Each structure stands twice: as C-alpha cells, then as structure tokens.
C-alpha cells in the first residue's frame, strides 16, 4: 500500500465509510496527511451518502445556561430516504473544557464543517468544528460593541471561485441602545468577515439591509437571510462569499393571514433548493425556489392546517 501513487491511495481511501476514515488517521503519518487535506475531503464528500447533523440540546443548568448538547450525524437511506438508526458519529460538546458553562448556537454548516458561536459572561467566540474528526479551531476575538446592545447575525460558506471558507457576521444595534422592545431600524449595521487561514477579521463597513435570524443558510456560494426593512422591494438578502457583497434576492409571494396572532419565518435548504417556512397560529407552509434566483420559480410545496395537510 505504501508503494502506491498518492492519487491511487486517495481514490481508495475516499471510498471508505466515515468511521473507517477516522481510524485511518491513526495508521501512519502519510495516511493522516492524506485524509486531512481539503482535496480529499471534497472527494470523499462527493462519494458519501446524504446525511443529517442533529443537535440535541441539553437541559438548562442552575446557572441559567444550557449544556452545549450532543451532535449526532445520521445517514439517510438511499432507498426510502429514512434516517438510519445507528448514527455515524456522536459528539458531546460538554466534554470539551472550552464549551463548558456557556451557551452554544450553531450558526452555519458547510461541507461537514460547523460554525459555532459561544457566548457567555466573558464575551463571545466563534469556532469552526469538524465533528467527525473532533477537531475545532477558535477564531480570533471579534470587534465587540460594548457601547450598546447589538444583535449578531452569522453566515458561513465557501466561495465558488476562490474556494475560500469564510465567516460573515453583522452587528445590528443602537448606540446608545434603544428602549427594550423597540422596533425601529438599528442605527448600527456593520459587518466583519473572516477568511479561514488568514488569522484576522476584516471590516466590511456598513450593511445596507436590516437582517433577521441567527444564521444564513448557504447555497450556491451565498448566505441567505430575511430582510426586516419594510420598504425593501424584496424580503430576502444574500452575501456573495467571492465578491463579499450584499444584495437583495427574490422572495416568495407574501400571503399574510389577517386573523393570525403570530407569524414566524425561517430559511433553509431543502433538497438542494432554497426554502422559506411561514408559521401562523392556524397554518404552516413551506415555499421552495425550484430554479435558483428566479422569482417565478417559488412554489408552495407544503401547507399544514388544523384540519390536515396538503402537499402540492
């Protein structure tokens, strides 16, 4: 095996299941270097079955914080799309000293890597975690607005052209802070970006739109968020990880239910398509963008009502 050309070894190892790959890292230094390369990760990812990362949050502690929880990666059956019972891996974040007695929020996922945001009394930190290898890196401490309250919105992705992995986060708040519960547009809308491998955050300056949500789902080289600004012609916004620019994005038709007392919205990636869910007190619906970037391709995929469910 040692005499085989490197490309042949990569081809062989990339066909092994994840659990075996983890053990291969311990065989020899050469194998460890091979399976640690990003090129190998991309090949193995293209040959691996679809999977789902499930985050089990733990109970709240007496201190008021929750345990970080457990990450489980479950593969999806190719035949009937069922979740396989035996998880590929399980990682208890509370076993890592750096994650103890803090709150953890998953704010991004790309090619098997997770972006985690840790926040607590001592400030916040951002981590990039590989749950399969149980490795993580701590990003340098970001600029922190102590002058006033700021909501932080994240995005994690990789450029389609540069192939660079980046973390984008926006600060949205007021200096001085508004009264609690204020719905006026924040006076502070700024962003920073971190390119993995550079060791530092870069300021992107002013963000043109008021964004909603903890994180922005990644698809086609862009992060996606909902826009809060009432006068915006579209209610979605993207961040291009290659160009590092924000831009409005076609949103699904607005169908407000007048007699509903609640309306929650969220974005996700469903079967490789951008999707938006709308939750009311009497109805739940999922919109799916069949052709990326085409406003007319938004299709109402699922509608759940009190009397039943309809799928179109």
PDB file of C-alpha atoms in Angstrom:
ATOM      1  CA  UNK A   1       0.000   0.000   0.000  1.00  0.00           C
ATOM      2  CA  UNK A   2       2.848   2.387   0.813  1.00  0.00           C
ATOM      3  CA  UNK A   3       4.256   1.939  -2.708  1.00  0.00           C
ATOM      4  CA  UNK A   4       1.045   3.049  -4.414  1.00  0.00           C
ATOM      5  CA  UNK A   5       0.966   6.513  -6.048  1.00  0.00           C
ATOM      6  CA  UNK A   6      -0.709   9.175  -3.921  1.00  0.00           C
ATOM      7  CA  UNK A   7      -3.633   9.605  -6.324  1.00  0.00           C
ATOM      8  CA  UNK A   8      -4.412   5.879  -6.132  1.00  0.00           C
ATOM      9  CA  UNK A   9      -4.287   5.955  -2.326  1.00  0.00           C
ATOM     10  CA  UNK A  10      -6.629   8.953  -2.293  1.00  0.00           C
ATOM     11  CA  UNK A  11      -9.046   7.126  -4.595  1.00  0.00           C
ATOM     12  CA  UNK A  12      -9.069   4.019  -2.379  1.00  0.00           C
ATOM     13  CA  UNK A  13      -9.359   5.819   0.957  1.00  0.00           C
ATOM     14  CA  UNK A  14     -12.072   8.164  -0.300  1.00  0.00           C
ATOM     15  CA  UNK A  15     -14.377   5.184  -0.873  1.00  0.00           C
ATOM     16  CA  UNK A  16     -14.285   4.116   2.781  1.00  0.00           C
ATOM     17  CA  UNK A  17     -17.047   4.974   5.280  1.00  0.00           C
ATOM     18  CA  UNK A  18     -16.501   7.854   7.683  1.00  0.00           C
ATOM     19  CA  UNK A  19     -15.949   5.648  10.736  1.00  0.00           C
ATOM     20  CA  UNK A  20     -13.129   3.838   8.908  1.00  0.00           C
ATOM     21  CA  UNK A  21     -11.601   7.130   7.753  1.00  0.00           C
ATOM     22  CA  UNK A  22     -11.279   8.206  11.394  1.00  0.00           C
ATOM     23  CA  UNK A  23      -9.270   5.055  12.153  1.00  0.00           C
ATOM     24  CA  UNK A  24      -7.135   5.559   9.031  1.00  0.00           C
ATOM     25  CA  UNK A  25      -5.847   8.795  10.543  1.00  0.00           C
ATOM     26  CA  UNK A  26      -4.115   6.713  13.211  1.00  0.00           C
ATOM     27  CA  UNK A  27      -2.419   4.211  10.863  1.00  0.00           C
ATOM     28  CA  UNK A  28       0.529   6.338   9.762  1.00  0.00           C
ATOM     29  CA  UNK A  29       1.593   9.926   9.194  1.00  0.00           C
ATOM     30  CA  UNK A  30       1.153   9.638   5.409  1.00  0.00           C
ATOM     31  CA  UNK A  31      -2.452   8.477   5.709  1.00  0.00           C
ATOM     32  CA  UNK A  32      -3.182  11.162   8.266  1.00  0.00           C
ATOM     33  CA  UNK A  33      -1.859  13.844   5.901  1.00  0.00           C
ATOM     34  CA  UNK A  34      -3.933  12.470   3.008  1.00  0.00           C
ATOM     35  CA  UNK A  35      -7.270  12.378   4.841  1.00  0.00           C
ATOM     36  CA  UNK A  36      -6.602  15.814   6.382  1.00  0.00           C
ATOM     37  CA  UNK A  37      -6.313  17.586   3.011  1.00  0.00           C
ATOM     38  CA  UNK A  38      -9.250  19.640   1.746  1.00  0.00           C
ATOM     39  CA  UNK A  39      -8.939  17.939  -1.668  1.00  0.00           C
ATOM     40  CA  UNK A  40      -9.521  14.541  -0.051  1.00  0.00           C
ATOM     41  CA  UNK A  41     -12.457  15.900   1.944  1.00  0.00           C
ATOM     42  CA  UNK A  42     -14.136  17.149  -1.244  1.00  0.00           C
ATOM     43  CA  UNK A  43     -13.710  13.804  -2.993  1.00  0.00           C
ATOM     44  CA  UNK A  44     -14.961  11.830  -0.007  1.00  0.00           C
ATOM     45  CA  UNK A  45     -17.926  14.185   0.388  1.00  0.00           C
ATOM     46  CA  UNK A  46     -18.946  13.656  -3.252  1.00  0.00           C
ATOM     47  CA  UNK A  47     -18.977   9.874  -2.722  1.00  0.00           C
ATOM     48  CA  UNK A  48     -20.652   9.787   0.683  1.00  0.00           C
ATOM     49  CA  UNK A  49     -24.373   9.154   1.204  1.00  0.00           C
ATOM     50  CA  UNK A  50     -26.580  12.037   2.269  1.00  0.00           C
ATOM     51  CA  UNK A  51     -26.622  12.748   5.989  1.00  0.00           C
ATOM     52  CA  UNK A  52     -28.207  14.937   8.609  1.00  0.00           C
ATOM     53  CA  UNK A  53     -26.478  16.626  11.545  1.00  0.00           C
ATOM     54  CA  UNK A  54     -28.792  16.590  14.565  1.00  0.00           C
ATOM     55  CA  UNK A  55     -28.056  18.806  17.543  1.00  0.00           C
ATOM     56  CA  UNK A  56     -29.578  17.598  20.818  1.00  0.00           C
ATOM     57  CA  UNK A  57     -29.703  20.499  23.250  1.00  0.00           C
ATOM     58  CA  UNK A  58     -29.459  19.619  26.936  1.00  0.00           C
ATOM     59  CA  UNK A  59     -31.426  20.771  29.922  1.00  0.00           C
ATOM     60  CA  UNK A  60     -30.864  24.205  31.436  1.00  0.00           C
ATOM     61  CA  UNK A  61     -28.425  24.352  34.337  1.00  0.00           C
ATOM     62  CA  UNK A  62     -28.953  26.107  37.673  1.00  0.00           C
ATOM     63  CA  UNK A  63     -26.642  28.864  36.414  1.00  0.00           C
ATOM     64  CA  UNK A  64     -29.187  29.758  33.757  1.00  0.00           C
ATOM     65  CA  UNK A  65     -27.116  28.339  30.902  1.00  0.00           C
ATOM     66  CA  UNK A  66     -27.759  25.215  28.874  1.00  0.00           C
ATOM     67  CA  UNK A  67     -25.214  22.466  28.345  1.00  0.00           C
ATOM     68  CA  UNK A  68     -23.767  22.686  24.821  1.00  0.00           C
ATOM     69  CA  UNK A  69     -25.550  19.462  23.870  1.00  0.00           C
ATOM     70  CA  UNK A  70     -24.665  16.499  21.669  1.00  0.00           C
ATOM     71  CA  UNK A  71     -24.026  16.463  17.913  1.00  0.00           C
ATOM     72  CA  UNK A  72     -25.117  13.349  16.010  1.00  0.00           C
ATOM     73  CA  UNK A  73     -24.571  12.663  12.345  1.00  0.00           C
ATOM     74  CA  UNK A  74     -27.182  10.281  10.896  1.00  0.00           C
ATOM     75  CA  UNK A  75     -27.037   8.973   7.335  1.00  0.00           C
ATOM     76  CA  UNK A  76     -30.116   8.936   5.090  1.00  0.00           C
ATOM     77  CA  UNK A  77     -31.133   5.735   3.317  1.00  0.00           C
ATOM     78  CA  UNK A  78     -30.864   5.929  -0.488  1.00  0.00           C
ATOM     79  CA  UNK A  79     -33.858   3.610  -0.959  1.00  0.00           C
ATOM     80  CA  UNK A  80     -36.650   5.211   1.059  1.00  0.00           C
ATOM     81  CA  UNK A  81     -34.936   8.357   2.451  1.00  0.00           C
ATOM     82  CA  UNK A  82     -35.314   7.140   6.045  1.00  0.00           C
ATOM     83  CA  UNK A  83     -32.870   8.202   8.746  1.00  0.00           C
ATOM     84  CA  UNK A  84     -30.690   5.223   9.622  1.00  0.00           C
ATOM     85  CA  UNK A  85     -30.949   4.244  13.266  1.00  0.00           C
ATOM     86  CA  UNK A  86     -27.238   3.972  14.029  1.00  0.00           C
ATOM     87  CA  UNK A  87     -25.561   7.414  13.931  1.00  0.00           C
ATOM     88  CA  UNK A  88     -22.251   7.698  12.103  1.00  0.00           C
ATOM     89  CA  UNK A  89     -20.867   9.728  14.983  1.00  0.00           C
ATOM     90  CA  UNK A  90     -21.883  11.296  18.263  1.00  0.00           C
ATOM     91  CA  UNK A  91     -20.018  14.188  19.873  1.00  0.00           C
ATOM     92  CA  UNK A  92     -20.831  15.529  23.338  1.00  0.00           C
ATOM     93  CA  UNK A  93     -19.688  19.158  23.281  1.00  0.00           C
ATOM     94  CA  UNK A  94     -19.873  19.433  27.065  1.00  0.00           C
ATOM     95  CA  UNK A  95     -16.827  17.125  27.318  1.00  0.00           C
ATOM     96  CA  UNK A  96     -14.631  19.844  25.805  1.00  0.00           C
ATOM     97  CA  UNK A  97     -13.449  22.263  28.533  1.00  0.00           C
ATOM     98  CA  UNK A  98     -13.788  25.252  26.194  1.00  0.00           C
ATOM     99  CA  UNK A  99     -17.561  24.652  25.816  1.00  0.00           C
ATOM    100  CA  UNK A 100     -18.455  24.224  29.490  1.00  0.00           C
ATOM    101  CA  UNK A 101     -20.812  26.629  31.313  1.00  0.00           C
ATOM    102  CA  UNK A 102     -21.575  28.606  28.161  1.00  0.00           C
ATOM    103  CA  UNK A 103     -24.323  28.824  25.598  1.00  0.00           C
ATOM    104  CA  UNK A 104     -23.655  27.455  22.115  1.00  0.00           C
ATOM    105  CA  UNK A 105     -25.509  28.363  18.939  1.00  0.00           C
ATOM    106  CA  UNK A 106     -24.914  26.583  15.637  1.00  0.00           C
ATOM    107  CA  UNK A 107     -24.758  29.385  13.074  1.00  0.00           C
ATOM    108  CA  UNK A 108     -23.615  27.630   9.916  1.00  0.00           C
ATOM    109  CA  UNK A 109     -22.783  24.328   8.223  1.00  0.00           C
ATOM    110  CA  UNK A 110     -20.761  23.757   5.042  1.00  0.00           C
ATOM    111  CA  UNK A 111     -19.272  20.513   3.669  1.00  0.00           C
ATOM    112  CA  UNK A 112     -19.317  18.800   7.055  1.00  0.00           C
ATOM    113  CA  UNK A 113     -17.851  21.765   8.942  1.00  0.00           C
ATOM    114  CA  UNK A 114     -19.901  23.548  11.609  1.00  0.00           C
ATOM    115  CA  UNK A 115     -19.677  27.180  12.667  1.00  0.00           C
ATOM    116  CA  UNK A 116     -20.464  27.518  16.376  1.00  0.00           C
ATOM    117  CA  UNK A 117     -20.994  30.696  18.336  1.00  0.00           C
ATOM    118  CA  UNK A 118     -20.172  30.575  22.044  1.00  0.00           C
ATOM    119  CA  UNK A 119     -21.458  33.387  24.217  1.00  0.00           C
ATOM    120  CA  UNK A 120     -21.483  33.952  27.956  1.00  0.00           C
ATOM    121  CA  UNK A 121     -20.499  36.379  30.748  1.00  0.00           C
ATOM    122  CA  UNK A 122     -16.908  36.556  29.471  1.00  0.00           C
ATOM    123  CA  UNK A 123     -17.874  37.596  25.948  1.00  0.00           C
ATOM    124  CA  UNK A 124     -18.232  35.577  22.764  1.00  0.00           C
ATOM    125  CA  UNK A 125     -16.106  33.417  20.482  1.00  0.00           C
ATOM    126  CA  UNK A 126     -16.571  31.764  17.111  1.00  0.00           C
ATOM    127  CA  UNK A 127     -15.460  28.197  16.386  1.00  0.00           C
ATOM    128  CA  UNK A 128     -15.120  26.091  13.260  1.00  0.00           C
ATOM    129  CA  UNK A 129     -15.695  22.464  14.235  1.00  0.00           C
ATOM    130  CA  UNK A 130     -15.218  19.201  12.363  1.00  0.00           C
ATOM    131  CA  UNK A 131     -17.497  16.856  14.340  1.00  0.00           C
ATOM    132  CA  UNK A 132     -16.184  13.768  12.548  1.00  0.00           C
ATOM    133  CA  UNK A 133     -12.512  14.260  13.472  1.00  0.00           C
ATOM    134  CA  UNK A 134     -13.481  16.016  16.743  1.00  0.00           C
ATOM    135  CA  UNK A 135     -11.199  18.913  15.855  1.00  0.00           C
ATOM    136  CA  UNK A 136     -12.003  22.580  16.148  1.00  0.00           C
ATOM    137  CA  UNK A 137     -10.347  25.945  15.677  1.00  0.00           C
ATOM    138  CA  UNK A 138     -11.018  29.142  17.592  1.00  0.00           C
ATOM    139  CA  UNK A 139     -11.283  32.283  15.522  1.00  0.00           C
ATOM    140  CA  UNK A 140      -9.674  35.434  16.934  1.00  0.00           C
ATOM    141  CA  UNK A 141     -11.864  37.545  19.186  1.00  0.00           C
ATOM    142  CA  UNK A 142     -14.029  39.856  17.111  1.00  0.00           C
ATOM    143  CA  UNK A 143     -14.763  43.524  17.483  1.00  0.00           C
ATOM    144  CA  UNK A 144     -17.302  43.785  20.291  1.00  0.00           C
ATOM    145  CA  UNK A 145     -19.676  46.703  20.643  1.00  0.00           C
ATOM    146  CA  UNK A 146     -19.716  47.388  24.374  1.00  0.00           C
ATOM    147  CA  UNK A 147     -21.212  50.849  23.879  1.00  0.00           C
ATOM    148  CA  UNK A 148     -24.667  49.444  23.190  1.00  0.00           C
ATOM    149  CA  UNK A 149     -26.733  46.360  22.584  1.00  0.00           C
ATOM    150  CA  UNK A 150     -26.188  44.584  19.264  1.00  0.00           C
ATOM    151  CA  UNK A 151     -27.851  41.572  17.657  1.00  0.00           C
ATOM    152  CA  UNK A 152     -25.314  39.421  15.809  1.00  0.00           C
ATOM    153  CA  UNK A 153     -26.268  37.640  12.593  1.00  0.00           C
ATOM    154  CA  UNK A 154     -23.934  34.990  11.133  1.00  0.00           C
ATOM    155  CA  UNK A 155     -23.185  33.376   7.800  1.00  0.00           C
ATOM    156  CA  UNK A 156     -20.699  30.594   6.978  1.00  0.00           C
ATOM    157  CA  UNK A 157     -19.780  29.474   3.472  1.00  0.00           C
ATOM    158  CA  UNK A 158     -17.197  28.893   0.786  1.00  0.00           C
ATOM    159  CA  UNK A 159     -16.567  30.846  -2.412  1.00  0.00           C
ATOM    160  CA  UNK A 160     -17.416  29.068  -5.636  1.00  0.00           C
ATOM    161  CA  UNK A 161     -14.415  30.627  -7.411  1.00  0.00           C
ATOM    162  CA  UNK A 162     -11.865  31.244  -4.652  1.00  0.00           C
ATOM    163  CA  UNK A 163     -12.761  28.050  -2.699  1.00  0.00           C
ATOM    164  CA  UNK A 164     -12.044  30.057   0.453  1.00  0.00           C
ATOM    165  CA  UNK A 165     -14.078  29.318   3.577  1.00  0.00           C
ATOM    166  CA  UNK A 166     -15.366  32.474   5.241  1.00  0.00           C
ATOM    167  CA  UNK A 167     -17.421  33.542   8.242  1.00  0.00           C
ATOM    168  CA  UNK A 168     -19.501  36.703   7.936  1.00  0.00           C
ATOM    169  CA  UNK A 169     -21.183  38.329  10.896  1.00  0.00           C
ATOM    170  CA  UNK A 170     -23.173  41.536  11.117  1.00  0.00           C
ATOM    171  CA  UNK A 171     -23.721  43.740  14.160  1.00  0.00           C
ATOM    172  CA  UNK A 172     -27.199  45.239  14.359  1.00  0.00           C
ATOM    173  CA  UNK A 173     -27.984  47.547  17.265  1.00  0.00           C
ATOM    174  CA  UNK A 174     -28.159  51.076  18.573  1.00  0.00           C
ATOM    175  CA  UNK A 175     -25.631  53.389  20.204  1.00  0.00           C
ATOM    176  CA  UNK A 176     -26.939  54.370  22.671  1.00  0.00           C
ATOM    177  CA  UNK A 177     -29.263  51.335  22.879  1.00  0.00           C
ATOM    178  CA  UNK A 178     -32.966  51.774  22.171  1.00  0.00           C
ATOM    179  CA  UNK A 179     -35.542  51.024  24.817  1.00  0.00           C
ATOM    180  CA  UNK A 180     -36.185  47.281  25.117  1.00  0.00           C
ATOM    181  CA  UNK A 181     -38.728  46.101  22.583  1.00  0.00           C
ATOM    182  CA  UNK A 182     -38.131  48.927  20.121  1.00  0.00           C
ATOM    183  CA  UNK A 183     -38.900  48.008  16.500  1.00  0.00           C
ATOM    184  CA  UNK A 184     -37.170  50.984  14.889  1.00  0.00           C
ATOM    185  CA  UNK A 185     -34.345  50.396  12.402  1.00  0.00           C
ATOM    186  CA  UNK A 186     -30.961  49.944  14.154  1.00  0.00           C
ATOM    187  CA  UNK A 187     -28.530  52.842  13.886  1.00  0.00           C
ATOM    188  CA  UNK A 188     -25.658  50.329  13.803  1.00  0.00           C
ATOM    189  CA  UNK A 189     -25.458  47.970  10.819  1.00  0.00           C
ATOM    190  CA  UNK A 190     -21.867  46.826  10.250  1.00  0.00           C
ATOM    191  CA  UNK A 191     -20.186  43.604   9.168  1.00  0.00           C
ATOM    192  CA  UNK A 192     -16.925  41.722   9.572  1.00  0.00           C
ATOM    193  CA  UNK A 193     -15.610  38.777   7.564  1.00  0.00           C
ATOM    194  CA  UNK A 194     -13.040  36.133   8.476  1.00  0.00           C
ATOM    195  CA  UNK A 195     -11.274  34.050   5.816  1.00  0.00           C
ATOM    196  CA  UNK A 196     -10.009  30.766   7.242  1.00  0.00           C
ATOM    197  CA  UNK A 197      -6.235  30.709   7.123  1.00  0.00           C
ATOM    198  CA  UNK A 198      -5.705  34.476   7.377  1.00  0.00           C
ATOM    199  CA  UNK A 199      -5.869  34.749  11.165  1.00  0.00           C
ATOM    200  CA  UNK A 200      -7.801  38.024  11.292  1.00  0.00           C
ATOM    201  CA  UNK A 201     -11.205  39.641  10.815  1.00  0.00           C
ATOM    202  CA  UNK A 202     -11.702  42.341   8.181  1.00  0.00           C
ATOM    203  CA  UNK A 203     -14.272  45.115   8.406  1.00  0.00           C
ATOM    204  CA  UNK A 204     -16.776  45.330   5.546  1.00  0.00           C
ATOM    205  CA  UNK A 205     -18.273  48.560   6.816  1.00  0.00           C
ATOM    206  CA  UNK A 206     -21.955  49.408   6.568  1.00  0.00           C
ATOM    207  CA  UNK A 207     -24.563  46.731   5.788  1.00  0.00           C
ATOM    208  CA  UNK A 208     -27.351  48.133   3.565  1.00  0.00           C
ATOM    209  CA  UNK A 209     -30.127  45.924   4.952  1.00  0.00           C
ATOM    210  CA  UNK A 210     -31.606  45.049   8.327  1.00  0.00           C
ATOM    211  CA  UNK A 211     -31.340  41.253   8.553  1.00  0.00           C
ATOM    212  CA  UNK A 212     -33.329  38.718  10.556  1.00  0.00           C
ATOM    213  CA  UNK A 213     -32.311  35.384  12.102  1.00  0.00           C
ATOM    214  CA  UNK A 214     -29.261  33.892  13.804  1.00  0.00           C
ATOM    215  CA  UNK A 215     -27.686  32.488  10.683  1.00  0.00           C
ATOM    216  CA  UNK A 216     -27.975  32.484   6.900  1.00  0.00           C
ATOM    217  CA  UNK A 217     -28.307  29.155   5.037  1.00  0.00           C
ATOM    218  CA  UNK A 218     -25.532  28.576   2.493  1.00  0.00           C
ATOM    219  CA  UNK A 219     -26.319  27.762  -1.130  1.00  0.00           C
ATOM    220  CA  UNK A 220     -24.516  28.400  -4.451  1.00  0.00           C
ATOM    221  CA  UNK A 221     -21.704  30.402  -2.857  1.00  0.00           C
ATOM    222  CA  UNK A 222     -24.012  32.718  -0.909  1.00  0.00           C
ATOM    223  CA  UNK A 223     -25.519  33.106   2.549  1.00  0.00           C
ATOM    224  CA  UNK A 224     -29.231  33.980   2.683  1.00  0.00           C
ATOM    225  CA  UNK A 225     -31.229  35.961   5.245  1.00  0.00           C
ATOM    226  CA  UNK A 226     -34.641  37.551   5.530  1.00  0.00           C
ATOM    227  CA  UNK A 227     -34.865  41.361   5.399  1.00  0.00           C
ATOM    228  CA  UNK A 228     -36.739  43.296   8.070  1.00  0.00           C
ATOM    229  CA  UNK A 229     -36.856  46.650   6.230  1.00  0.00           C
ATOM    230  CA  UNK A 230     -40.498  47.329   5.354  1.00  0.00           C
ATOM    231  CA  UNK A 231     -39.675  49.418   2.279  1.00  0.00           C
ATOM    232  CA  UNK A 232     -37.323  46.840   0.695  1.00  0.00           C
ATOM    233  CA  UNK A 233     -38.694  45.638  -2.685  1.00  0.00           C
ATOM    234  CA  UNK A 234     -37.585  42.075  -1.823  1.00  0.00           C
ATOM    235  CA  UNK A 235     -37.639  40.433   1.597  1.00  0.00           C
ATOM    236  CA  UNK A 236     -34.517  38.302   1.169  1.00  0.00           C
ATOM    237  CA  UNK A 237     -30.833  39.258   1.060  1.00  0.00           C
ATOM    238  CA  UNK A 238     -27.670  37.372   0.083  1.00  0.00           C
ATOM    239  CA  UNK A 239     -23.955  37.700   0.799  1.00  0.00           C
ATOM    240  CA  UNK A 240     -21.653  36.565  -2.001  1.00  0.00           C
ATOM    241  CA  UNK A 241     -18.578  34.889  -0.454  1.00  0.00           C
ATOM    242  CA  UNK A 242     -16.463  35.577  -3.560  1.00  0.00           C
ATOM    243  CA  UNK A 243     -17.411  39.226  -4.148  1.00  0.00           C
ATOM    244  CA  UNK A 244     -18.086  39.937  -0.431  1.00  0.00           C
ATOM    245  CA  UNK A 245     -21.157  41.989  -1.307  1.00  0.00           C
ATOM    246  CA  UNK A 246     -24.746  42.128  -0.018  1.00  0.00           C
ATOM    247  CA  UNK A 247     -27.634  42.090  -2.488  1.00  0.00           C
ATOM    248  CA  UNK A 248     -31.427  41.797  -2.365  1.00  0.00           C
ATOM    249  CA  UNK A 249     -32.752  38.424  -3.549  1.00  0.00           C
ATOM    250  CA  UNK A 250     -36.156  37.381  -4.988  1.00  0.00           C
ATOM    251  CA  UNK A 251     -38.556  36.440  -2.175  1.00  0.00           C
ATOM    252  CA  UNK A 252     -41.716  34.305  -2.321  1.00  0.00           C
ATOM    253  CA  UNK A 253     -45.165  35.914  -2.567  1.00  0.00           C
ATOM    254  CA  UNK A 254     -46.453  37.484   0.621  1.00  0.00           C
ATOM    255  CA  UNK A 255     -49.585  35.798   1.961  1.00  0.00           C
ATOM    256  CA  UNK A 256     -50.365  37.337   5.336  1.00  0.00           C
ATOM    257  CA  UNK A 257     -53.176  35.747   7.343  1.00  0.00           C
ATOM    258  CA  UNK A 258     -55.108  38.595   8.919  1.00  0.00           C
ATOM    259  CA  UNK A 259     -56.647  36.646  11.799  1.00  0.00           C
ATOM    260  CA  UNK A 260     -53.306  35.139  12.869  1.00  0.00           C
ATOM    261  CA  UNK A 261     -51.691  36.484  16.038  1.00  0.00           C
ATOM    262  CA  UNK A 262     -48.241  35.068  15.202  1.00  0.00           C
ATOM    263  CA  UNK A 263     -46.036  34.880  12.120  1.00  0.00           C
ATOM    264  CA  UNK A 264     -42.607  33.236  12.270  1.00  0.00           C
ATOM    265  CA  UNK A 265     -40.392  32.838   9.210  1.00  0.00           C
ATOM    266  CA  UNK A 266     -37.184  30.929   8.588  1.00  0.00           C
ATOM    267  CA  UNK A 267     -34.950  29.945   5.668  1.00  0.00           C
ATOM    268  CA  UNK A 268     -33.373  26.570   4.929  1.00  0.00           C
ATOM    269  CA  UNK A 269     -32.029  24.403   2.118  1.00  0.00           C
ATOM    270  CA  UNK A 270     -34.465  21.631   1.107  1.00  0.00           C
ATOM    271  CA  UNK A 271     -33.372  19.011  -1.444  1.00  0.00           C
ATOM    272  CA  UNK A 272     -30.771  21.410  -2.815  1.00  0.00           C
ATOM    273  CA  UNK A 273     -33.238  24.297  -3.147  1.00  0.00           C
ATOM    274  CA  UNK A 274     -33.704  27.435  -1.085  1.00  0.00           C
ATOM    275  CA  UNK A 275     -36.871  27.209   1.014  1.00  0.00           C
ATOM    276  CA  UNK A 276     -38.820  29.508   3.311  1.00  0.00           C
ATOM    277  CA  UNK A 277     -41.217  28.389   6.025  1.00  0.00           C
ATOM    278  CA  UNK A 278     -44.054  30.569   7.323  1.00  0.00           C
ATOM    279  CA  UNK A 279     -45.659  29.635  10.638  1.00  0.00           C
ATOM    280  CA  UNK A 280     -49.003  31.089  11.745  1.00  0.00           C
ATOM    281  CA  UNK A 281     -51.214  30.054  14.660  1.00  0.00           C
ATOM    282  CA  UNK A 282     -53.550  28.271  12.217  1.00  0.00           C
ATOM    283  CA  UNK A 283     -51.270  27.309   9.335  1.00  0.00           C
ATOM    284  CA  UNK A 284     -47.749  26.263   8.379  1.00  0.00           C
ATOM    285  CA  UNK A 285     -46.403  26.482   4.828  1.00  0.00           C
ATOM    286  CA  UNK A 286     -43.133  25.844   3.012  1.00  0.00           C
ATOM    287  CA  UNK A 287     -42.116  27.703  -0.136  1.00  0.00           C
ATOM    288  CA  UNK A 288     -39.403  26.187  -2.374  1.00  0.00           C
ATOM    289  CA  UNK A 289     -37.437  28.027  -5.083  1.00  0.00           C
ATOM    290  CA  UNK A 290     -37.278  25.457  -7.899  1.00  0.00           C
ATOM    291  CA  UNK A 291     -34.851  27.497 -10.050  1.00  0.00           C
ATOM    292  CA  UNK A 292     -32.271  29.402  -8.059  1.00  0.00           C
ATOM    293  CA  UNK A 293     -32.554  33.166  -8.452  1.00  0.00           C
ATOM    294  CA  UNK A 294     -35.837  33.027 -10.426  1.00  0.00           C
ATOM    295  CA  UNK A 295     -38.686  34.738  -8.562  1.00  0.00           C
ATOM    296  CA  UNK A 296     -41.370  32.982 -10.617  1.00  0.00           C
ATOM    297  CA  UNK A 297     -39.996  29.589  -9.572  1.00  0.00           C
ATOM    298  CA  UNK A 298     -41.134  29.939  -5.947  1.00  0.00           C
ATOM    299  CA  UNK A 299     -43.609  27.108  -5.339  1.00  0.00           C
ATOM    300  CA  UNK A 300     -45.782  26.452  -2.303  1.00  0.00           C
ATOM    301  CA  UNK A 301     -44.651  22.904  -1.509  1.00  0.00           C
ATOM    302  CA  UNK A 302     -46.387  22.108   1.779  1.00  0.00           C
ATOM    303  CA  UNK A 303     -49.370  23.587   3.601  1.00  0.00           C
ATOM    304  CA  UNK A 304     -50.380  22.290   7.011  1.00  0.00           C
ATOM    305  CA  UNK A 305     -53.677  23.408   8.535  1.00  0.00           C
ATOM    306  CA  UNK A 306     -55.588  22.479  11.665  1.00  0.00           C
ATOM    307  CA  UNK A 307     -57.758  20.070   9.686  1.00  0.00           C
ATOM    308  CA  UNK A 308     -54.939  18.310   7.862  1.00  0.00           C
ATOM    309  CA  UNK A 309     -52.025  18.597   5.481  1.00  0.00           C
ATOM    310  CA  UNK A 310     -51.872  19.131   1.735  1.00  0.00           C
ATOM    311  CA  UNK A 311     -48.813  18.591  -0.433  1.00  0.00           C
ATOM    312  CA  UNK A 312     -48.613  20.002  -3.953  1.00  0.00           C
TER     313      UNK A 312
END
